[in-house]
Coordinates of C-alpha atoms in Angstrom, one line a residue:
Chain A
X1 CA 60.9 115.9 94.6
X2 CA 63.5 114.4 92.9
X3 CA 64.8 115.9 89.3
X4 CA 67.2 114.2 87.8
X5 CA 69.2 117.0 85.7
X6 CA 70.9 116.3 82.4
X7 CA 74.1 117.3 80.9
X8 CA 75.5 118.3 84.3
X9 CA 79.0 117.5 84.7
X10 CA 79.6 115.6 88.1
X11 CA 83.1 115.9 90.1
X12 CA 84.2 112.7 91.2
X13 CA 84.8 114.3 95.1
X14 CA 80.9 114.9 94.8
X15 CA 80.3 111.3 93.5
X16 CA 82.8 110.0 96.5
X17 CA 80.9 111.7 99.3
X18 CA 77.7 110.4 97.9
X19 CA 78.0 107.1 99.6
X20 CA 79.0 108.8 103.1
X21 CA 76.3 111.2 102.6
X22 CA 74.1 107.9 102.1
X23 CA 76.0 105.9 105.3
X24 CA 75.3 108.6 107.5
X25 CA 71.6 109.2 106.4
X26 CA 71.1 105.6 106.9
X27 CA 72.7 105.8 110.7
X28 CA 70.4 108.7 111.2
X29 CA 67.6 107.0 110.6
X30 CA 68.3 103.9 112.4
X31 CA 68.7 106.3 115.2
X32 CA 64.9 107.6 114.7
X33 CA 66.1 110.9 113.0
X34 CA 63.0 112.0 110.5
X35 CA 64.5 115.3 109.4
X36 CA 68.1 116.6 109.6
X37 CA 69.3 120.2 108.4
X38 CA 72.3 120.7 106.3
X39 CA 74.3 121.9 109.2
X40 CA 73.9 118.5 111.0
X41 CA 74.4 116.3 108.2
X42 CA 77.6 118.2 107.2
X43 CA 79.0 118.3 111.0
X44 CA 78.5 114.3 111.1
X45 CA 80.5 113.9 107.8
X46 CA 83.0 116.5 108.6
X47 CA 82.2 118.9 105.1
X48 CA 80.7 122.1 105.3
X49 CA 76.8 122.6 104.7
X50 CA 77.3 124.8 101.5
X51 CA 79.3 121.6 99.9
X52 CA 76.4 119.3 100.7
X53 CA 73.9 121.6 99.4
X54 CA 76.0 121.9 96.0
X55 CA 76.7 118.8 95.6
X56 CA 73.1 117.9 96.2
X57 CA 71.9 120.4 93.6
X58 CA 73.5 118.5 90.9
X59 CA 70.9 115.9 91.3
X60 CA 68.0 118.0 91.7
X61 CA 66.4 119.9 94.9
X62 CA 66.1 118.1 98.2
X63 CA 65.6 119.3 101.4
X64 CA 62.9 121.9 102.4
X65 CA 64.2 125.4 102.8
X66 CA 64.0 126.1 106.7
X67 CA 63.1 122.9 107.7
X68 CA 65.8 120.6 106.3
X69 CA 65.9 116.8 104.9
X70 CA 63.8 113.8 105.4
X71 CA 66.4 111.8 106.4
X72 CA 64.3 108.5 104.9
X73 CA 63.4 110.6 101.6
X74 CA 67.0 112.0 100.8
X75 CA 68.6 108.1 102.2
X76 CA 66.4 106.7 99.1
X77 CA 67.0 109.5 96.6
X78 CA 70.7 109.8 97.0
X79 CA 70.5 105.4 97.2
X80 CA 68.7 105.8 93.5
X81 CA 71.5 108.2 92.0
X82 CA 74.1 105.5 93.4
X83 CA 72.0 102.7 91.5
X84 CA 71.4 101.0 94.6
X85 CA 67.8 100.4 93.9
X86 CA 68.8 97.5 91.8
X87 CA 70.6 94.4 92.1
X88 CA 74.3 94.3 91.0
X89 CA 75.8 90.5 90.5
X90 CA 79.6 90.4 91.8
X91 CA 82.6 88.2 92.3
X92 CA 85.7 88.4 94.1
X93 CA 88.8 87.2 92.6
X94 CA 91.4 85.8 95.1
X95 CA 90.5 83.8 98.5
X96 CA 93.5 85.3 100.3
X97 CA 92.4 86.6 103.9
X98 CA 90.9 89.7 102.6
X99 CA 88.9 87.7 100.2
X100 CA 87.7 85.5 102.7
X101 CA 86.5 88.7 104.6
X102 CA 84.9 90.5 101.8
X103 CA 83.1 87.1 101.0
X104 CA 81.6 87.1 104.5
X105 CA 81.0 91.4 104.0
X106 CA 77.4 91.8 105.0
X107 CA 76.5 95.4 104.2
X108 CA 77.3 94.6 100.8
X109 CA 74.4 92.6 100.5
X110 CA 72.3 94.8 101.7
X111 CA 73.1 97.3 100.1
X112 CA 72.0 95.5 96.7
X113 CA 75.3 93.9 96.1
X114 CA 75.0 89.9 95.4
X115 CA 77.7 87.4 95.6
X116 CA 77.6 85.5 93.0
X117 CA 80.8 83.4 92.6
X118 CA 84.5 83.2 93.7
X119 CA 86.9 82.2 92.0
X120 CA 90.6 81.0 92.5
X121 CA 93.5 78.5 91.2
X122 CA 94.4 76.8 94.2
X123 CA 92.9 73.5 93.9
X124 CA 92.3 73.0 97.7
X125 CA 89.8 75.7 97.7
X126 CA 88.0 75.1 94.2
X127 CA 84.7 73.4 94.7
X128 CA 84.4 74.7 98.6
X129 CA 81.6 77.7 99.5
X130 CA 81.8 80.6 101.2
X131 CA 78.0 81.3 103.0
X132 CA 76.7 79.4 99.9
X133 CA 79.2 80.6 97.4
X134 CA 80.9 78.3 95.3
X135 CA 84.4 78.7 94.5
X136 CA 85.5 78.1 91.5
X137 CA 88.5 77.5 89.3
X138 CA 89.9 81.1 86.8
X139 CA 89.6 79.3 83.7
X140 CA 85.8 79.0 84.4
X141 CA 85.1 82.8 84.9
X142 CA 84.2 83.9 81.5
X143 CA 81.5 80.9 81.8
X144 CA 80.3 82.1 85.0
X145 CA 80.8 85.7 84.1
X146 CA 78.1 85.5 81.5
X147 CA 75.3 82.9 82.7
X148 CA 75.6 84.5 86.3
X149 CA 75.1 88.1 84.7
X150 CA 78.1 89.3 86.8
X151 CA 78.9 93.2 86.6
X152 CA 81.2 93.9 88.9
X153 CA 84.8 92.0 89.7
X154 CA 86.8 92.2 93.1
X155 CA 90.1 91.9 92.8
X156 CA 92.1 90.4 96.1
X157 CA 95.0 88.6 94.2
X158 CA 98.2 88.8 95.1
X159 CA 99.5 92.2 93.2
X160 CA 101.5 90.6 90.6
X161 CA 98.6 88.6 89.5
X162 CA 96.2 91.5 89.6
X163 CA 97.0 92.7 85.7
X164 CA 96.2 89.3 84.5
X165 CA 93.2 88.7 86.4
X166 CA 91.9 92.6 85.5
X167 CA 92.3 91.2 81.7
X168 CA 90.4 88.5 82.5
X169 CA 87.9 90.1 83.9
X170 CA 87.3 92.1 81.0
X171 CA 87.2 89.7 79.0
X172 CA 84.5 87.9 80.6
X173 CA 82.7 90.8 80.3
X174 CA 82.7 92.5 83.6
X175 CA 81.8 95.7 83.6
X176 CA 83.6 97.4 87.2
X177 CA 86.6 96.3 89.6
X178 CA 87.3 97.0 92.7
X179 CA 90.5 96.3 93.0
X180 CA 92.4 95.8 96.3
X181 CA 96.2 95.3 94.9
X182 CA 98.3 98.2 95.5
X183 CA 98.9 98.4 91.9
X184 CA 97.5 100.9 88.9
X185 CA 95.5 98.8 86.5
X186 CA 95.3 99.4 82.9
X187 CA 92.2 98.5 81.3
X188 CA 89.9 99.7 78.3
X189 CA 88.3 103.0 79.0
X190 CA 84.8 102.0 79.4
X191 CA 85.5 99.9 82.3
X192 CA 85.2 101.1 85.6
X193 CA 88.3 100.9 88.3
X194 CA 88.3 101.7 91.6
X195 CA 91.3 101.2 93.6
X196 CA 90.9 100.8 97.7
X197 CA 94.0 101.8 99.7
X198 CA 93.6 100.4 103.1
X199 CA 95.8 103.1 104.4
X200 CA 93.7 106.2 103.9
X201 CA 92.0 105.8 107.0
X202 CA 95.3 105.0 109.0
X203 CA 96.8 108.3 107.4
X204 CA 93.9 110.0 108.5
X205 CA 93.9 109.1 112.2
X206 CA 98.0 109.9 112.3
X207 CA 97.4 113.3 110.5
X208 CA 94.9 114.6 114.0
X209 CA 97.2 112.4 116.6
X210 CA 100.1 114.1 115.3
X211 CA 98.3 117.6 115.8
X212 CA 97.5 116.9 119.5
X213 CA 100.9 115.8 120.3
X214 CA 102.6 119.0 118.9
Chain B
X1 CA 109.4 126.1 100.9
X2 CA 106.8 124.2 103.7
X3 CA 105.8 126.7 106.2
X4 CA 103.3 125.5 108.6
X5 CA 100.6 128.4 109.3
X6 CA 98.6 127.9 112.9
X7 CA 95.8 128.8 113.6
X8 CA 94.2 127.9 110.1
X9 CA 91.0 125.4 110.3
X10 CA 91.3 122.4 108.2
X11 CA 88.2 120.6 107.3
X12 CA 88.0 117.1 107.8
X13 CA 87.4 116.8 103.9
X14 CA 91.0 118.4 103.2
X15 CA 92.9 115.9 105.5
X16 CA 90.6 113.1 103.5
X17 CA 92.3 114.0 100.8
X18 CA 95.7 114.7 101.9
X19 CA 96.4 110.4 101.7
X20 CA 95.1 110.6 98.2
X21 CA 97.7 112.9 97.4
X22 CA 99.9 110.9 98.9
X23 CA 99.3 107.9 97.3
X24 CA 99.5 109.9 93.7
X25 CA 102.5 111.7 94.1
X26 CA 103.6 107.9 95.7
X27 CA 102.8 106.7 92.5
X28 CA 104.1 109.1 90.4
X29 CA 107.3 109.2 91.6
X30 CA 107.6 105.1 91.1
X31 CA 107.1 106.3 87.7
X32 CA 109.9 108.4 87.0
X33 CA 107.8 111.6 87.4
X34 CA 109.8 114.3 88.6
X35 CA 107.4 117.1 88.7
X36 CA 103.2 117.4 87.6
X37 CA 101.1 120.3 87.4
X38 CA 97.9 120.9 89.6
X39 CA 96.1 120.1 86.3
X40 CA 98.0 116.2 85.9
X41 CA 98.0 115.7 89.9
X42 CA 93.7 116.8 89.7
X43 CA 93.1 114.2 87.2
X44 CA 94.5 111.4 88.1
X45 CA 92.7 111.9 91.6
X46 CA 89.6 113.4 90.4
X47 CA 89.7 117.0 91.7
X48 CA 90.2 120.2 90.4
X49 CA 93.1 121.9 90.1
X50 CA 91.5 124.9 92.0
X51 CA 90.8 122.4 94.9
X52 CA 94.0 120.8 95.0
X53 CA 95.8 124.4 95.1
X54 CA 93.1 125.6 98.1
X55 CA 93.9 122.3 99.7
X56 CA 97.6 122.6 99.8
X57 CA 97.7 126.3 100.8
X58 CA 96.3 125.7 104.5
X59 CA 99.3 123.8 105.0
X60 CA 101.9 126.2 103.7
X61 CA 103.7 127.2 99.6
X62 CA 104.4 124.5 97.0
X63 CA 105.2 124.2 93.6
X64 CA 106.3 126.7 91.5
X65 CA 104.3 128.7 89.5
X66 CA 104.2 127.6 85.6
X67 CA 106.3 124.9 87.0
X68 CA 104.4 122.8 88.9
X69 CA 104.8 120.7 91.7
X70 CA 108.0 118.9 92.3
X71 CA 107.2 114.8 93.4
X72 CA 109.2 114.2 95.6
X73 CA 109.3 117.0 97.8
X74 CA 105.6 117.7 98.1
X75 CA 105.3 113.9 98.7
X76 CA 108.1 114.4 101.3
X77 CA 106.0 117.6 102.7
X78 CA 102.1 115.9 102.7
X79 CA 104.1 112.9 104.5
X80 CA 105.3 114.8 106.9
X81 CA 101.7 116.8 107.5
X82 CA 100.2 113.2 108.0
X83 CA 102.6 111.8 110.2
X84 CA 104.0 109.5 108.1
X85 CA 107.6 110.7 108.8
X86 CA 107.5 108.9 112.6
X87 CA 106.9 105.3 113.2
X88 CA 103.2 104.8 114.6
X89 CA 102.9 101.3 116.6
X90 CA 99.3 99.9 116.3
X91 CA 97.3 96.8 117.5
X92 CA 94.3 94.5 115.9
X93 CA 91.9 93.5 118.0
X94 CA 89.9 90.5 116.6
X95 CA 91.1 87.6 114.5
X96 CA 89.0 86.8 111.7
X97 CA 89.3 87.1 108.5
X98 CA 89.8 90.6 108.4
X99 CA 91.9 90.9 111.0
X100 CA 94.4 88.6 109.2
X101 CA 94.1 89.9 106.3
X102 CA 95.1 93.4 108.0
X103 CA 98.3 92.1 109.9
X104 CA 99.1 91.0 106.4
X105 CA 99.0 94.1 104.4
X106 CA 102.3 95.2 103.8
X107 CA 101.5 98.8 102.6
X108 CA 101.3 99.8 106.5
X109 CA 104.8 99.1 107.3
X110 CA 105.9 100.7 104.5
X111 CA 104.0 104.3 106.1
X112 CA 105.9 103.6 109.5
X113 CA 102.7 102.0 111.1
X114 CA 104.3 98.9 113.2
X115 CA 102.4 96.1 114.2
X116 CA 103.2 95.6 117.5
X117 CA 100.7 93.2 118.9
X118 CA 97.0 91.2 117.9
X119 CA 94.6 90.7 120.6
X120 CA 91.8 87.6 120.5
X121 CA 89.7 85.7 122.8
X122 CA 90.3 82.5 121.3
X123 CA 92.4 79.9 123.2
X124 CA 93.4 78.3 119.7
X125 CA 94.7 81.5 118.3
X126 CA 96.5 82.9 121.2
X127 CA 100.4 82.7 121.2
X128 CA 99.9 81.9 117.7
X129 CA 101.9 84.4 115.4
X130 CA 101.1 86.2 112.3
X131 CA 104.1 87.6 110.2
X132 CA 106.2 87.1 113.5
X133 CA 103.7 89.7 116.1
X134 CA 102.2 87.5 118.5
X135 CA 98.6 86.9 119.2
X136 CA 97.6 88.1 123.4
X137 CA 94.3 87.3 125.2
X138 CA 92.6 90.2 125.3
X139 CA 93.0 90.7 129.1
X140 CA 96.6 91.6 128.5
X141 CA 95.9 94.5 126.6
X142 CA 96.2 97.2 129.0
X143 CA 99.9 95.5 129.5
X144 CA 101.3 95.2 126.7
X145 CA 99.5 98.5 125.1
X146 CA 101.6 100.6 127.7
X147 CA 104.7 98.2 127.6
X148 CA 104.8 98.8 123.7
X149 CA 104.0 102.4 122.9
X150 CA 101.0 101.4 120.9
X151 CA 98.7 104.4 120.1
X152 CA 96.8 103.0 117.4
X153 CA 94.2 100.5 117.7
X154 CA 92.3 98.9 114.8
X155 CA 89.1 97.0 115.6
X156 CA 88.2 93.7 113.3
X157 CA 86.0 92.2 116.0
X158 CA 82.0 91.2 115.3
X159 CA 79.9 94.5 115.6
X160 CA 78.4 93.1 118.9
X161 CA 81.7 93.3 120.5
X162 CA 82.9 96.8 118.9
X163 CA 81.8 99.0 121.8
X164 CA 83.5 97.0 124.3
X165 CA 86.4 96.8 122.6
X166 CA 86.7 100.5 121.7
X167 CA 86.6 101.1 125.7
X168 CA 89.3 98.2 126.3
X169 CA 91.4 100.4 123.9
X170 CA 90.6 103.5 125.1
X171 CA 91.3 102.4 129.0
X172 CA 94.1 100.8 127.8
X173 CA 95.7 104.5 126.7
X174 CA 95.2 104.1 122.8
X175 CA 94.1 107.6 121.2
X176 CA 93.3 106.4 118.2
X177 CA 91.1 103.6 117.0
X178 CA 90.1 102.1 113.3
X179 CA 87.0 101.1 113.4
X180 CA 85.8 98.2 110.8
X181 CA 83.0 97.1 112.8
X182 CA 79.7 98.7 111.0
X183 CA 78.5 100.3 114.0
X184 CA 79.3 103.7 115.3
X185 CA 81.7 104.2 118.7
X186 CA 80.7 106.0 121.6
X187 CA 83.9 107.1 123.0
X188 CA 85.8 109.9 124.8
X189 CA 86.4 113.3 122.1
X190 CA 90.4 113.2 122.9
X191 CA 90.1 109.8 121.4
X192 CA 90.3 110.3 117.2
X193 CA 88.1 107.1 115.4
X194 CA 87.9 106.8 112.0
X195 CA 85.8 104.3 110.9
X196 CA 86.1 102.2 107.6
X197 CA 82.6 101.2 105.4
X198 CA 83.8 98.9 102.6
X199 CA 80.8 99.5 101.1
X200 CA 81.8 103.1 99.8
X201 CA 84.1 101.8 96.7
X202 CA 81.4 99.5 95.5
X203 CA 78.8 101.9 95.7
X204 CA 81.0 104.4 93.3
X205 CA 81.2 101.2 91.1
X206 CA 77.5 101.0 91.3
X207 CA 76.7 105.0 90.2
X208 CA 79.1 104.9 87.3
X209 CA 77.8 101.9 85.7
X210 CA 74.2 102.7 86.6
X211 CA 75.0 106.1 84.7
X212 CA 76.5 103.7 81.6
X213 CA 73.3 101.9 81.4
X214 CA 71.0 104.6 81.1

């Protein structure tokens, strides 16, 4: 069913709906959904069927004409094209509050995504665990970096620290960050960034209130 | 030069994107940028320049053709189309981790949303203060939600207690709600939830490295 296709350029606004394409296949199917047409599956995401059927031809062809998508089929397929059919080793950065949440995040480990290590440089927290994750001193990350096999870095520093510990990151080898400083990181080109704004969704909700008080 | 049209539908996608427009132009501007091109502003988020011009025209003209867009005034414009140009007070419920880490992020009072009040069931964290907004039993909520103007309310509580807590909110008078809790809210439809997955920027971590490692 699946077909992967090769030397099709992908839009990173397809890439970005992949994962709520995949969140609300998975909510489907926890709600005993088999099969879902395009219509549906766009009206719960809020994007037009023609978009999800475009940006689900990229991949390959899904979906049976007339009848629609296996929810469980499509919820794997798309799950592959995300690589989350494999195990990806991570580490946060930065036990603020919001590392201390992420640390205790758990979709992300089911979702394939392992903690493997924190670290920070305040030495009242070095040596403690987080649900069985040690903390650990900065200057031991490269260390850990490698014999842990760690991929992908979070970064939950304080933003004028978040340059320095991107560097560092990269230099122990990480591969991705997700970085939660409200900065722009420079980094080689062949490392991955992806920077969170926790005020998207706030924008969002005080774009439509807006509408209904006019 | 903004000219609002009615009675144009705006997909959900669209508004989506409107913050990310925001936060480029937002950044752009810090940079001494006074004016970028629907070709610059697409690739720094991503888009096309096709998309970003289809985008912006529900809304009204900008830019200049073979000019481009000035900063400052279509960041001054999108503001305005989100809401950001009013102050917005908002409310956590729950005080974990999360929730802290929320009342500490300082890029929501730079967008006009005011923290106005936490709520908690825990004795030991009640009347405590976070950055100077106090910390109320949830059984004052209905209270101090009226007394204060709050409209927004942002839900950090353990998934078991999300429903309930949606309907406090709603009952309460809140209209909007931002939902962290992983489970999906069964609420009124005048009442506008957006709900956050954490997982999403990982997962586009996950598909770009996969596609490195093939």
């Amino acid at each position: 069913m699946k077909e992967n296709k090769e030397n099709v350029v992908i839009s990173k606004a397809t890439i970005d709906r992949l994962p709520l394409y995949y969140r609300t296949l998975k909510i489907s199917q926890e709600e005993g959904i088999e099969i879902i047409s395009s219509d549906e599956l766009g009206r719960k995401i809020g994007v037009t069927p023609e978009q999800i059927r475009k940006d689900l031809s990229a991949f390959g062809e899904f979906g049976k004409k007339g009848v629609g998508y296996y929810v469980r089929e499509l919820m794997r397929n798309i799950g592959e094209i995300l690589g989350l059919n494999r195990k990806w080793n991570i580490a946060i950065v930065g036990v603020g509050h919001l590392g201390w949440a992420l640390a205790n995040y758990a979709n992300f480990s089911s979702q394939g995504f392992q903690l493997q290590a924190i670290f920070d440089v305040d030495d009242e927290k070095i040596g403690r665990y987080i649900n069985e994750v040690q903390i650990f001193h900065i200057d031991e990350i490269k260390d850990i970096v490698q014999s842990r096999n760690i991929e992908i870095g979070i970064i939950t520093v304080p933003a004028q620290h978040a340059q320095s510990t991107a560097m560092r990151l990269v230099e122990a080898g990480i591969k991705g960050i997700w970085n939660f400083a409200p900065i722009k990181l420079d980094v080689p080109d062949n490392i991955h960034v992806v920077s969170e704004d926790l005020s998207v969704g706030l924008n969002s909700i005080s774009y439509y209130l807006s509408r209904q008080n006019n």
